[in-house]
Amino acid sequence: MNSIEPFNRLVKLAARAFYDDVSMKGDNQPKTSRGDNRGMAVVVLDALTRRPWVREEDLAKALKLHSKQLRRILRFFEEEKLVTRDHRKESAKNAKAHNAAAANDGQTVAKEGEEKVKMHTHSYCCLDYAQICDVVRYRIHRMKKKLKDELDSRNTIQHYICPSCNKRYSAFDALQLVSYTDEYFHCETCNGELVAEDDKLASEEMGDGDDNVRKRRREKLKDMQQRIEEQLKPLVAQLDRVKNLPAPEFGSLQTWERAHIGAFAIGDPAAADSSRNSQGQYGTPMPYLGQTKVEVDILSDGEKEGAESGKDGSELKVIPPWMIKDGMNLTKEQRGEKIESQKLEKSEAKDDKKQDLKDDQSVQEEYIKAYYEALRKKQEEEEAKNRMQQEGKISVPDSQTERQVGKKYKRDDDDDEDIEWEEHQPTAAGNATETYKLADLNAEAQESGDDEDDNVWEEG
Amino acid sequence: MFFHIVLERNMQLHPRHFGPHLRDKLVSKLIKDVEGTCSGRHGFVVAITGVEDIGKGLIREGTGYVTFPVKYQCVVFRPFKGEILEAVVTMVNKMGFFAEAGPVQIFVSNHLIPDDMEFQSGDVPNYTTSDGSVKIQKESEVRLKIIGTRVDATEIFCIGTIKDDFLGVISDPGAAV
């Protein structure tokens, strides 16, 4: 797990750098509180760093996203080569086995979940770390190259204009424009001398206007180049760090499942059962059953919505590294029940919705919301949280719902507590041009929130 | 870029050529007609390398001419955007210079010439670096990159640049090696 850590960090940085303002068009439910789903991509990527080969429906549930919406995002990432996906058919029988396993654990499965289990084709997705490194490196390379080319005004086709009749020509017409009497181009209609046209401004001002415009554009490009360097520095540094490390390889869905089946079977009779059934009758290994089961366990205690947090907690492997480095703040915090209650009291305003659920699990969710509210209040509260973290006994990964994303977004802008992100902030504030997504680093970071928060906690 | 492709053409042959050498006449006429022409689709036909098939002739009423569908193999040259070519400079002026790579005319405008090269007018107009080590004038050989092509039905014209790594004068003895 340790080796995966820097890669996850890379993914998170890249997500915030490049996929912050990716918005999925054609949202079917514009009514649902937030019409703006930018930032969802970042949340999804972050969630994926926490689980290898997750079933898309489970992921959707965990993120409280509509599965269609999630699929759209995943398809986008697949095109971007960040994510590998696998689709395969699963029979209803397998689904039953799956459900049975879940039932054994004493957990209630959401209706939606059951419905979906019976569907025939299931999609799984996983981050492709090796490819991500290449994609990110290539993307940065392209950005820099494009700017450099533009700076050198390479690959641009010169345009010419006739000052007297305003007729315009391009370099393609050069052959017809050549005059053998002097060394200029001449207009075909009025035989006036043509002037090279750099910009619209240039053509108006003529003469030395050319140079000014050119100079100004040059400065702008240079500025942009500088900002790219500055804002991508953490990303590039992370790339360098990762360069010599072997990328975590999960292999295909099949191989991954095979590798993990054994582990589940040993500890979990139900899982073994399910896998046996599937293999015996259909010849397809059902290792994923074991995994799903794990998710379900956590879910059962809490609400359906709490699914994501439950998943994370369930996977033993995942927990330790996160706690150490990325800092699943939420998880740590959530451990401490006392803290939760305190925070709930503090931030009552937004917790109203879920008060009904104040069972143990429901408390977790509320706690999360409370936590975000608390973030606003700056460092005083942070310190308090730190204490709480230490106290925490139950680990619950962050469960960020879509609605929360919107809220966080605004809040987070104000309080950047993260160490990493602090570096970015000054740049973001400074830059005026948003052409590059880099500028949005801070905002994105806020959304996913977990990473940054963790760091803070660690410091405290 | 060069391609070896098979093209087809309908050849009209005057009745006076009908006889034992009809086929030879047809081929020589084909070569004369086609070589050196340019089609927007395939580029310049550089050479005909063989005749694949000559179909049945059709006598045209009234004139007595016969139309033969002829399939022939030929080498064509078509410039592409991004392609690197070596070309000979044919003309230099203040706006840039023209060069030829075989049948293709290429124009390199002055803003696509490296900034350190300045235009020098005079008897032999040229572009020269400030230290005079590199000079582009008529008959110079340059390596350039095509950044744009204009393809008409019967003509191809290119825009090139020498403002990139490893581009520029290649015939200059000082710069060689």
XYZ file of C-alpha atoms in Angstrom:
637
model
C 0.000 0.000 0.000
C 2.838 2.302 0.676
C 3.895 2.297 -2.916
C 0.450 3.368 -3.999
C 0.465 6.439 -1.869
C 2.512 8.733 -4.086
C 0.466 7.649 -7.071
C -2.735 8.501 -5.364
C -1.337 11.846 -4.547
C -0.445 12.289 -8.166
C -3.958 11.438 -9.211
C -5.390 13.922 -6.801
C -3.104 16.678 -7.912
C -3.822 15.969 -11.535
C -7.527 15.865 -10.881
C -7.452 19.269 -9.343
C -5.179 20.660 -11.971
C -6.919 19.434 -15.087
C -10.360 18.141 -14.307
C -11.599 20.738 -11.915
C -13.962 22.518 -14.204
C -15.010 19.568 -16.255
C -18.731 19.664 -16.300
C -20.809 16.887 -17.666
C -23.352 18.103 -20.103
C -26.825 16.814 -20.392
C -27.455 16.387 -16.737
C -30.823 14.787 -16.446
C -31.653 16.302 -13.127
C -30.877 19.951 -13.196
C -33.353 20.505 -10.410
C -31.439 18.701 -7.749
C -30.187 21.607 -5.739
C -27.020 22.053 -7.702
C -27.207 22.604 -11.398
C -23.501 22.926 -11.399
C -21.758 19.627 -11.241
C -18.314 20.831 -11.945
C -15.921 19.249 -9.572
C -17.743 15.956 -9.673
C -14.943 14.599 -11.769
C -12.486 15.382 -9.019
C -14.627 13.728 -6.404
C -14.949 10.609 -8.504
C -11.236 10.415 -9.106
C -10.549 10.851 -5.434
C -12.985 8.121 -4.600
C -11.287 5.840 -7.089
C -7.927 6.331 -5.453
C -9.398 4.581 -2.471
C -10.661 1.459 -4.159
C -9.282 -0.753 -6.839
C -11.792 -2.331 -9.193
C -15.048 -1.105 -7.814
C -18.404 -1.865 -9.292
C -19.804 1.266 -10.783
C -23.154 0.959 -9.111
C -21.499 0.660 -5.769
C -19.397 3.653 -6.480
C -22.430 5.613 -7.548
C -24.181 4.742 -4.363
C -21.201 5.614 -2.305
C -20.920 8.980 -3.944
C -24.650 9.455 -3.945
C -24.507 10.047 -7.607
C -26.940 8.915 -10.168
C -25.406 5.915 -11.850
C -25.952 7.443 -15.258
C -24.178 10.533 -14.202
C -21.313 8.546 -12.807
C -21.091 6.506 -15.941
C -20.847 9.642 -17.978
C -17.964 10.824 -15.877
C -16.268 7.472 -16.014
C -16.631 7.304 -19.734
C -14.987 10.665 -19.921
C -12.093 9.440 -17.836
C -11.849 6.335 -19.892
C -11.419 8.504 -22.924
C -8.828 10.463 -21.039
C -7.079 7.179 -20.368
C -7.148 7.616 -16.627
C -9.502 4.787 -15.890
C -9.829 1.277 -17.140
C -13.253 -0.238 -17.227
C -14.475 -3.727 -17.575
C -17.964 -4.899 -18.366
C -19.230 -8.372 -17.888
C -22.386 -10.266 -17.520
C -23.472 -11.537 -14.188
C -26.358 -13.843 -13.754
C -29.233 -13.349 -11.369
C -28.035 -16.413 -9.539
C -24.802 -14.761 -8.748
C -26.695 -11.792 -7.585
C -28.687 -13.950 -5.221
C -25.563 -15.423 -3.799
C -24.291 -11.973 -3.377
C -27.396 -10.903 -1.544
C -27.297 -13.954 0.627
C -23.796 -13.144 1.613
C -24.867 -9.685 2.485
C -27.764 -10.999 4.528
C -25.480 -13.247 6.484
C -23.630 -10.292 7.627
C -26.806 -9.027 9.112
C -27.011 -6.029 6.940
C -29.851 -4.619 4.968
C -29.182 -3.920 1.398
C -30.777 -0.965 -0.226
C -33.514 -1.787 -2.684
C -31.687 -0.097 -5.436
C -28.739 -2.286 -4.846
C -30.780 -5.434 -5.162
C -32.407 -4.273 -8.313
C -29.159 -3.561 -9.881
C -27.619 -6.820 -8.867
C -30.170 -8.551 -10.988
C -29.251 -6.652 -14.050
C -27.118 -8.541 -16.421
C -24.238 -6.366 -17.316
C -22.110 -4.875 -14.631
C -19.326 -2.433 -15.123
C -16.248 -2.188 -13.015
C -13.698 0.524 -13.036
C -10.216 1.031 -11.743
C -7.509 3.629 -12.001
C -4.730 2.789 -14.386
C -1.811 4.265 -12.560
C 0.887 3.484 -15.070
C -1.081 5.102 -17.808
C -2.039 8.058 -15.681
C 1.593 8.944 -15.232
C 2.102 8.924 -18.955
C -1.067 10.833 -19.658
C -0.274 13.558 -17.199
C 3.261 13.894 -18.395
C 2.116 14.060 -21.988
C -0.518 16.589 -21.191
C 1.941 18.902 -19.509
C 4.322 18.476 -22.360
C 1.652 19.428 -24.857
C 0.624 22.468 -22.905
C 4.147 23.747 -22.738
C 4.845 22.983 -26.338
C 1.774 24.733 -27.542
C 2.641 27.850 -25.646
C 6.201 27.756 -26.829
C 5.153 27.366 -30.404
C 2.826 30.243 -30.091
C 5.483 32.302 -28.465
C 7.762 31.704 -31.390
C 4.814 32.301 -33.684
C 5.488 29.000 -35.263
C 3.008 27.277 -37.434
C 0.989 30.361 -38.016
C 0.083 31.459 -41.451
C 0.807 35.037 -42.169
C -1.961 37.238 -43.399
C -1.577 40.331 -45.482
C -3.832 43.247 -45.994
C -4.013 45.978 -48.538
C -4.122 49.331 -46.765
C -5.913 51.091 -49.584
C -8.684 48.670 -50.482
C -8.641 46.560 -47.333
C -8.486 43.364 -49.293
C -6.984 40.539 -47.332
C -4.665 37.816 -48.470
C -2.992 34.902 -46.826
C 0.439 33.504 -47.387
C -1.159 30.929 -49.628
C -1.737 33.612 -52.185
C 1.889 34.637 -52.107
C 2.642 33.291 -55.530
C 0.108 35.559 -57.183
C 1.111 38.583 -55.165
C 4.775 38.615 -55.938
C 5.929 41.618 -57.832
C 9.021 41.391 -59.915
C 9.671 45.090 -59.768
C 10.257 45.383 -56.067
C 10.414 43.146 -53.065
C 6.935 43.635 -51.696
C 3.637 41.950 -52.301
C 1.133 43.893 -54.306
C -2.616 43.893 -54.193
C -4.214 42.162 -57.135
C -6.916 44.774 -57.534
C -5.340 48.104 -56.724
C -1.689 47.174 -56.927
C -1.080 48.726 -53.509
C 1.656 47.449 -51.308
C 0.456 44.805 -48.909
C 1.160 44.960 -45.222
C 1.639 41.985 -43.014
C -1.249 41.647 -40.633
C -0.487 40.391 -37.187
C -3.667 41.225 -35.459
C -6.741 43.276 -35.986
C -5.225 45.982 -33.900
C -2.139 45.928 -36.014
C -4.031 46.480 -39.195
C -5.752 49.488 -37.733
C -2.665 51.099 -36.404
C -0.332 49.938 -39.091
C 3.365 50.521 -38.889
C 4.772 50.353 -35.426
C 1.431 49.135 -34.155
C 2.550 45.761 -35.353
C 5.432 45.617 -33.008
C 3.415 46.753 -30.043
C 0.734 44.193 -30.501
C 3.238 41.520 -31.041
C 5.096 42.538 -27.963
C 1.974 42.600 -25.884
C 0.924 39.189 -27.014
C 4.362 37.902 -26.337
C 4.236 39.198 -22.831
C 0.920 37.624 -22.256
C 2.132 34.293 -23.471
C 5.262 34.514 -21.408
C 3.203 35.318 -18.392
C 1.056 32.321 -19.048
C 4.074 30.145 -19.453
C 5.418 31.313 -16.158
C 2.202 30.618 -14.416
C 2.063 27.146 -15.819
C 5.481 26.453 -14.407
C 4.494 27.855 -11.087
C 1.168 26.189 -10.692
C 2.179 22.841 -12.017
C 5.235 22.675 -9.844
C 3.699 20.364 -7.234
C 2.343 18.144 -9.947
C 5.624 17.971 -11.773
C 7.467 17.320 -8.541
C 5.114 14.484 -7.805
C 5.640 13.105 -11.283
C 9.361 13.107 -10.731
C 8.966 11.392 -7.437
C 6.793 8.742 -8.970
C 8.893 8.284 -12.054
C 11.182 5.654 -10.637
C 8.593 3.864 -8.594
C 6.860 0.857 -10.029
C 3.272 1.805 -10.730
C 0.745 -0.186 -8.772
C -0.688 -2.757 -11.063
C -4.078 -4.237 -10.391
C -4.190 -6.153 -13.591
C -7.439 -6.905 -15.268
C -10.611 -7.349 -13.310
C -10.284 -11.109 -13.523
C -6.754 -11.345 -12.286
C -7.418 -8.891 -9.541
C -10.397 -10.798 -8.342
C -8.519 -14.030 -8.414
C -5.813 -12.526 -6.298
C -8.324 -11.267 -3.807
C -10.688 -14.179 -3.659
C -8.387 -16.221 -1.558
C -8.154 -13.637 1.137
C -11.874 -13.244 1.371
C -12.581 -16.905 1.336
C -10.400 -17.584 4.306
C -11.909 -15.042 6.580
C -15.371 -15.158 5.203
C -17.375 -18.306 4.724
C -20.084 -16.461 2.878
C -17.653 -15.139 0.355
C -16.236 -18.564 -0.196
C -19.726 -19.834 -0.752
C -20.570 -17.314 -3.314
C -17.410 -17.813 -5.237
C -17.876 -21.531 -5.227
C -21.358 -21.248 -6.600
C -20.398 -18.992 -9.370
C -17.448 -21.007 -10.418
C -19.267 -24.272 -10.234
C -22.205 -23.268 -12.326
C -21.038 -20.560 -14.578
C -17.351 -20.965 -14.644
C -16.816 -17.321 -13.934
C -15.013 -16.452 -10.759
C -17.062 -14.332 -8.448
C -14.367 -12.867 -6.296
C -16.025 -9.517 -6.382
C -18.706 -10.922 -4.209
C -16.337 -10.876 -1.368
C -15.597 -7.293 -1.999
C -19.140 -6.223 -2.297
C -19.909 -7.945 0.878
C -17.373 -5.906 2.639
C -18.987 -2.765 1.468
C -22.363 -3.947 2.517
C -21.255 -4.617 6.039
C -20.429 -1.114 6.663
C -23.504 0.058 4.956
C -25.780 -2.054 6.999
C -25.081 -0.219 10.154
C -25.712 3.150 8.707
C -28.047 4.554 6.190
C -27.889 3.780 2.578
C -26.213 7.033 1.991
C -23.391 6.212 4.297
C -22.255 3.576 1.870
C -19.114 5.207 0.778
C -17.773 5.740 4.181
C -18.569 2.201 5.024
C -16.657 0.853 2.100
C -13.542 2.597 2.946
C -13.632 1.524 6.473
C -14.242 -2.037 5.497
C -11.168 -2.417 3.423
C -8.487 -3.096 5.900
C -5.713 -2.534 3.448
C -6.829 0.884 2.492
C -7.185 2.284 5.900
C -3.694 2.389 7.282
C -2.012 4.333 4.495
C -4.729 6.881 4.315
C -4.724 7.540 7.940
C -1.047 8.090 7.855
C -0.570 10.257 4.880
C -3.421 11.528 2.875
C -5.198 11.968 6.048
C -8.724 10.811 5.850
C -9.656 13.423 8.266
C -13.177 12.401 8.269
C -12.364 8.896 9.110
C -10.316 9.818 12.020
C -12.777 12.272 13.256
C -15.602 9.960 12.827
C -14.006 7.462 15.033
C -14.636 9.636 18.023
C -18.288 9.589 18.739
C -18.083 12.222 21.395
C -16.635 14.620 18.971
C -19.351 14.002 16.541
C -22.030 14.973 18.919
C -20.235 18.110 19.844
C -19.849 19.164 16.338
C -23.392 18.414 15.530
C -24.455 20.867 18.094
C -22.176 23.482 16.745
C -23.352 23.268 13.229
C -26.979 22.561 13.388
C -27.980 24.644 10.481
C -27.247 22.190 7.762
C -27.699 19.013 9.685
C -31.419 19.369 9.849
C -32.084 17.127 6.949
C -30.705 14.077 8.505
C -31.602 14.387 12.096
C -33.950 11.535 11.714
C -31.111 9.251 11.160
C -29.331 10.018 14.316
C -28.601 6.463 14.922
C -25.015 5.652 15.272
C -24.442 5.548 11.597
C -26.560 8.502 10.830
C -24.541 10.421 13.277
C -21.589 9.809 11.085
C -23.148 11.542 8.208
C -24.248 14.414 10.209
C -20.898 14.590 11.626
C -19.444 14.992 8.217
C -21.580 17.909 7.463
C -20.830 19.382 10.767
C -17.226 18.924 10.083
C -17.344 20.949 6.979
C -19.117 23.705 8.658
C -16.558 23.679 11.298
C -13.893 24.109 8.698
C -15.159 27.547 7.986
C -14.453 28.706 11.423
C -10.794 28.423 10.825
C -8.037 27.342 13.024
C -9.671 27.391 16.363
C -11.937 24.697 15.325
C -9.194 22.902 13.554
C -7.353 22.488 16.737
C -10.397 21.126 18.370
C -10.763 18.680 15.541
C -7.246 17.539 15.930
C -7.934 16.536 19.432
C -11.008 14.819 18.288
C -9.097 12.894 15.715
C -6.857 11.456 18.273
C -9.793 10.335 20.235
C -11.471 8.787 17.264
C -12.039 5.052 17.390
C -13.995 4.309 14.279
C -12.589 5.103 10.929
C -14.970 6.442 8.413
C -13.698 7.739 5.144
C -15.103 10.862 3.759
C -18.521 10.632 2.367
C -19.030 13.541 0.189
C -22.385 13.930 -1.300
C -23.071 15.974 -4.300
C -24.873 18.596 -2.382
C -21.996 18.897 -0.061
C -19.739 19.546 -2.898
C -21.474 22.727 -3.729
C -21.378 23.951 -0.184
C -17.837 23.093 0.362
C -16.815 24.787 -2.700
C -17.656 28.195 -1.411
C -16.432 27.653 2.051
C -13.195 26.172 1.083
C -12.166 29.075 -0.949
C -11.926 31.075 2.159
C -10.103 28.671 4.325
C -7.291 26.894 2.703
C -5.885 24.941 5.466
C -4.013 22.489 3.444
C -0.345 22.647 3.288
C -0.121 21.552 -0.246
C -2.778 23.742 -1.406
C -1.441 26.718 0.290
C 1.374 26.623 -2.141
C -1.058 26.824 -4.934
C -3.164 29.508 -3.538
C -0.954 32.451 -4.087
C -0.612 31.519 -7.696
C -4.287 31.093 -8.128
C -5.027 34.405 -6.578
C -2.398 36.080 -8.683
C -3.334 34.788 -12.040
C -5.900 36.633 -13.961
C -6.315 34.297 -16.880
C -8.281 31.163 -16.406
C -7.386 29.674 -19.698
C -5.650 26.921 -17.914
C -7.463 24.873 -15.441
C -4.587 25.104 -13.099
C -5.955 28.267 -11.724
C -8.759 26.340 -10.186
C -6.554 24.119 -8.175
C -7.600 25.567 -4.916
C -11.241 25.356 -5.518
C -11.068 21.767 -6.556
C -8.975 20.812 -3.712
C -11.563 22.141 -1.442
C -14.235 20.042 -2.884
C -12.604 16.769 -2.312
C -11.422 18.190 0.880
C -10.157 15.026 2.425
C -6.599 15.306 1.466
C -6.117 18.794 2.563
C -7.889 18.350 5.739
C -5.746 15.463 6.593
C -2.621 17.350 6.244
C -3.884 19.978 8.542
C -4.755 17.467 11.075
C -1.426 15.920 10.911
C 0.209 19.190 11.571
C -1.977 19.914 14.491
C 5.623 12.166 -49.456
C 5.794 9.773 -52.368
C 3.252 7.127 -53.118
C 3.126 4.376 -55.643
C -0.482 4.033 -56.678
C -2.691 2.809 -59.458
C -4.726 5.360 -61.332
C -7.158 5.107 -64.169
C -7.683 7.363 -67.102
C -9.706 7.367 -70.276
C -7.412 7.931 -73.225
C -8.655 9.157 -76.559
C -6.705 7.938 -79.502
C -6.814 9.351 -83.021
C -7.759 6.823 -85.671
C -4.495 7.381 -87.481
C -2.690 5.478 -84.737
C -4.737 2.377 -85.227
C -2.399 -0.340 -86.348
C 0.204 -2.744 -85.053
C 1.665 -0.173 -82.621
C -1.591 1.003 -81.171
C -0.666 -0.073 -77.690
C 2.727 1.628 -77.745
C 1.157 4.787 -79.012
C -1.370 4.657 -76.252
C 1.273 4.305 -73.557
C 3.494 7.028 -74.876
C 0.548 9.338 -75.145
C -0.431 8.482 -71.609
C 3.021 9.318 -70.331
C 3.042 12.543 -72.216
C -0.367 13.522 -70.919
C -0.047 12.527 -67.325
C 3.499 12.906 -66.115
C 4.082 16.230 -64.485
C 0.448 16.986 -63.945
C -1.038 17.631 -60.572
C -4.296 16.536 -59.105
C -5.493 17.887 -55.839
C -6.371 14.454 -54.645
C -3.233 12.525 -55.407
C -0.603 15.188 -55.837
C 1.938 15.460 -58.587
C 2.366 12.546 -60.905
C 6.101 12.075 -61.029
C 6.454 9.035 -63.229
C 4.470 6.218 -64.731
C 5.991 2.892 -63.820
C 3.764 0.534 -65.698
C 0.449 -0.043 -67.402
C -1.738 -2.537 -65.672
C -4.637 -2.884 -67.987
C -6.054 -1.403 -71.114
C -9.762 -1.938 -71.491
C -11.869 -2.270 -74.559
C -11.853 0.770 -76.780
C -15.044 2.559 -77.527
C -15.430 4.270 -80.862
C -16.933 7.673 -80.555
C -19.486 8.383 -83.155
C -18.857 11.206 -85.503
C -15.192 11.718 -84.778
C -13.743 8.266 -85.102
C -11.700 8.711 -81.946
C -11.495 5.683 -79.683
C -11.629 5.907 -75.931
C -9.581 3.390 -73.944
C -9.863 3.066 -70.190
C -6.267 2.652 -69.031
C -5.099 1.558 -65.594
C -1.543 2.537 -64.840
C 0.856 2.508 -61.922
C 2.576 5.723 -61.096
C 4.640 7.485 -58.491
C 2.955 10.553 -57.063
C 4.302 13.215 -54.793
C 2.023 14.899 -52.351
C 3.209 17.316 -49.678
C 1.617 17.103 -46.253
C 1.355 19.463 -43.391
C 4.120 18.776 -40.910
C 6.327 17.121 -43.491
C 9.997 18.054 -43.640
C 11.289 18.788 -47.103
C 14.503 19.923 -48.653
C 14.042 22.650 -51.164
C 15.941 25.047 -53.355
C 15.379 28.752 -52.877
C 14.090 30.384 -56.020
C 13.384 33.900 -54.940
C 14.058 36.079 -51.937
C 12.211 39.262 -51.099
C 11.294 41.356 -48.131
C 8.226 39.313 -47.406
C 10.079 36.030 -47.231
C 11.373 33.590 -49.771
C 10.072 31.053 -52.240
C 11.548 27.625 -52.647
C 10.881 24.572 -54.779
C 10.944 20.959 -53.763
C 10.586 19.223 -57.088
C 7.300 20.398 -58.516
C 6.037 21.970 -55.326
C 6.306 25.665 -54.643
C 6.791 26.660 -51.035
C 6.638 30.081 -49.521
C 8.371 30.905 -46.265
C 7.213 34.231 -44.926
C 9.591 36.420 -42.999
C 8.008 35.767 -39.632
C 8.714 32.090 -40.096
C 12.368 32.783 -40.613
C 14.411 32.766 -37.392
C 14.460 36.124 -35.698
C 18.196 36.447 -35.914
C 18.107 36.477 -39.709
C 17.683 39.843 -41.319
C 16.723 40.739 -44.843
C 19.488 42.345 -46.860
C 18.396 43.967 -50.076
C 20.770 44.602 -52.902
C 21.973 42.836 -55.961
C 21.406 39.469 -54.401
C 18.641 39.830 -51.861
C 19.168 37.480 -48.974
C 18.504 36.709 -45.348
C 21.603 36.706 -43.202
C 22.354 36.188 -39.550
C 23.978 39.059 -37.737
C 27.341 37.336 -37.737
C 26.998 36.498 -41.418
C 27.583 32.808 -40.892
C 24.318 31.720 -42.425
C 22.921 33.200 -45.592
C 19.781 32.361 -47.495
C 19.718 33.551 -51.073
C 18.685 32.316 -54.454
C 19.891 28.769 -55.116
C 20.468 28.058 -51.429
C 19.262 24.713 -50.256
C 17.116 24.753 -47.181
C 15.417 22.176 -45.086
C 11.967 23.345 -44.106
C 8.801 22.129 -42.535
C 5.462 22.469 -44.231
C 2.909 24.109 -41.992
C 0.142 24.588 -44.480
C -0.912 23.410 -47.884
C -3.378 24.827 -50.312
C -4.608 22.150 -52.639
C -6.476 23.192 -55.715
C -7.734 20.903 -58.411
C -4.607 21.367 -60.438
C -2.182 23.014 -58.104
C -0.576 22.542 -54.730
C 1.021 25.388 -52.871
C 2.690 25.166 -49.496
C 3.657 27.410 -46.646
C 6.821 26.426 -44.888
C 8.844 27.414 -41.885
C 12.499 27.229 -41.049
C 11.946 28.439 -37.518
C 12.414 25.148 -35.765
C 15.141 22.843 -34.630
C 17.333 21.434 -37.382
C 15.720 23.508 -40.084
C 17.437 26.056 -42.265
C 20.238 26.185 -44.758
C 21.798 22.825 -45.547
C 24.035 23.631 -48.488
C 26.204 26.036 -46.600
C 29.638 24.427 -46.245
C 30.179 26.072 -42.894
C 26.939 24.758 -41.483
C 27.333 21.283 -42.918
C 28.391 18.268 -40.866
